[in-house]
Tab-separated table of C-alpha atoms in Angstrom:
chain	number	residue	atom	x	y	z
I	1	UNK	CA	106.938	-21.032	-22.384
I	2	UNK	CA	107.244	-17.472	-21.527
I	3	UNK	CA	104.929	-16.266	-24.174
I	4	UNK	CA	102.615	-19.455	-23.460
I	5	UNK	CA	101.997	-17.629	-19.968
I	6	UNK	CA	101.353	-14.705	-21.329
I	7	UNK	CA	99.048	-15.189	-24.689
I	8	UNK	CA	95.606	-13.758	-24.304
I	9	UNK	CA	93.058	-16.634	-23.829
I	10	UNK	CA	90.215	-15.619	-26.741
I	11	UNK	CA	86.903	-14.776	-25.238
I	12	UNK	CA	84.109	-17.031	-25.010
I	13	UNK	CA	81.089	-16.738	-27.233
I	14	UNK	CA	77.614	-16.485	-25.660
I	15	UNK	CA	74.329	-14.915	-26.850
I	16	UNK	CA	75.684	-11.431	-25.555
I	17	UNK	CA	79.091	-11.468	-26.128
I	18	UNK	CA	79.803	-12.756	-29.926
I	19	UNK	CA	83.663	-13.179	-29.822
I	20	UNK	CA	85.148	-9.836	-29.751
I	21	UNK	CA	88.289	-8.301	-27.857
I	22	UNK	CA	85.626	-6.293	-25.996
I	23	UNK	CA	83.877	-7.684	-22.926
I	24	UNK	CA	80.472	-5.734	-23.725
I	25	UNK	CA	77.347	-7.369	-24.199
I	26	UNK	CA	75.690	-6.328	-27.739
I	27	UNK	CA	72.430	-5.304	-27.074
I	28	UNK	CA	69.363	-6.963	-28.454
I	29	UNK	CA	68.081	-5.632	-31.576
I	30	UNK	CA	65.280	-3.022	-30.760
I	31	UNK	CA	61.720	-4.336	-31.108
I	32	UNK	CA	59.265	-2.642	-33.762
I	33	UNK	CA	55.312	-2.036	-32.195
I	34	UNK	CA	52.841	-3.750	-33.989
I	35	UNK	CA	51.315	-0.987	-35.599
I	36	UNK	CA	48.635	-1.657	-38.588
I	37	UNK	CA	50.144	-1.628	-41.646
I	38	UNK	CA	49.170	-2.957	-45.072
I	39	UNK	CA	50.382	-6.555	-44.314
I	40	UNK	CA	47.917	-6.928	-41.694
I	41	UNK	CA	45.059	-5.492	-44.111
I	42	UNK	CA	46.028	-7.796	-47.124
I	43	UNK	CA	45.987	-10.615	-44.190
I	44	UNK	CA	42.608	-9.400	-43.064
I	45	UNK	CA	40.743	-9.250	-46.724
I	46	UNK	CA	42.764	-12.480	-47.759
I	47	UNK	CA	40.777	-13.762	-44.397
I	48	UNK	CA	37.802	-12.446	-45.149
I	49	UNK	CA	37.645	-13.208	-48.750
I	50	UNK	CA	38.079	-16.884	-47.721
I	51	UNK	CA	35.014	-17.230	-45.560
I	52	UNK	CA	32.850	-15.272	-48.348
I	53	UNK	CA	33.721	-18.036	-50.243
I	54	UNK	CA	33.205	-20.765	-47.925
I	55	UNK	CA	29.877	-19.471	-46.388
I	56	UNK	CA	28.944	-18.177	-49.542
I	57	UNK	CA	29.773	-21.440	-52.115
I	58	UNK	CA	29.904	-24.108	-50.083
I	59	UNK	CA	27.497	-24.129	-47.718
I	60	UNK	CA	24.636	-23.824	-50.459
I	61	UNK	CA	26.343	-26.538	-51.856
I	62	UNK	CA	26.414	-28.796	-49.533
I	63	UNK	CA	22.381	-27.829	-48.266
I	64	UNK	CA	21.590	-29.181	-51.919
I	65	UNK	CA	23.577	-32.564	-51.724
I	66	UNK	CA	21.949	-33.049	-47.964
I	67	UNK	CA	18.348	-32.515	-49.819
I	68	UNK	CA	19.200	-34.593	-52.651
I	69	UNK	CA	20.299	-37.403	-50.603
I	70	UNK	CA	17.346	-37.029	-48.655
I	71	UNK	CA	15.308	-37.341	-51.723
I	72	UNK	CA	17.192	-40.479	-52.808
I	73	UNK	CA	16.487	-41.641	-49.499
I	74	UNK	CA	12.764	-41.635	-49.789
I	75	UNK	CA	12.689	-43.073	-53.284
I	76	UNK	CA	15.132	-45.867	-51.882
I	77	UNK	CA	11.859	-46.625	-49.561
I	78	UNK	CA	9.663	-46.088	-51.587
I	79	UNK	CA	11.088	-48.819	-54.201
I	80	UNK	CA	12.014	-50.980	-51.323
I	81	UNK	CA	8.121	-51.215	-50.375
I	82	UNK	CA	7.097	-52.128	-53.661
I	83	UNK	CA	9.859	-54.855	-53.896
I	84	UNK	CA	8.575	-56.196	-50.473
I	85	UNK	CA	4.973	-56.568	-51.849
I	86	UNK	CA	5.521	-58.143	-55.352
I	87	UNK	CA	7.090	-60.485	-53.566
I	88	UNK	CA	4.883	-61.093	-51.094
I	89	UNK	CA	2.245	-61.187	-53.864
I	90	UNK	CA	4.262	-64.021	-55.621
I	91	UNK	CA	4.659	-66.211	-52.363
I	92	UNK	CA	0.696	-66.158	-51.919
I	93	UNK	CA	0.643	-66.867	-55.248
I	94	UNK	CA	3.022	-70.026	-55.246
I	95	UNK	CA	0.740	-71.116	-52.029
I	96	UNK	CA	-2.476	-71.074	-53.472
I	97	UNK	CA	-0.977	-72.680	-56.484
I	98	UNK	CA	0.513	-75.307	-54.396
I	99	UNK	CA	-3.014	-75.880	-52.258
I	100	UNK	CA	-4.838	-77.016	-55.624
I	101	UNK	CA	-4.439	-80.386	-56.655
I	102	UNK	CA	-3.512	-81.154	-60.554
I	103	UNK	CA	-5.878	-83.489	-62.554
């Protein structure tokens, strides 16, 4: 019981103090400055290479599908019209077929 008194409690671990004997906080590891280095260049062309090839590619791209389905929109029309009046001419037709009486 003696020694039971007597035993050293261990130390409690926190964010400063990591379970060691001592009682003294380790300091936080020492922050670099962002200076530009060659990551941050290979970022930036990686960057800018990506909107060359979206402004450059794509964008044509999709100009000449939004013409093209422009165009297929007019010739949609266009057909529709014609639809609309050979039918119409085949209704006047049936009527003035129906008007005369057969023989």
């Amino acid at each position: 019981m003696a020694t039971a008194k007597n035993a050293k409690q261990p130390a409690r671990q926190s964010v400063n103090n990591r379970g060691g004997d001592d009682h003294y906080p380790i300091p936080p590891p020492s922050v670099s400055s962002n200076t530009p280095n060659e990551d941050n260049q290979v970022g930036f062309l990686i960057a800018f290479l990506s909107l060359v090839v979206v402004f450059g590619l794509l964008l044509p791209i999709i100009g000449m599908m939004y013409l093209d389905i422009l165009e297929v929109k007019q010739e949609t029309k266009r057909q529709q019209e014609v639809m609309q009046r050979l039918i119409n001419k085949t209704k006047e037709e049936d009527d003035s077929n129906s008007r005369v009486t057969p023989r």
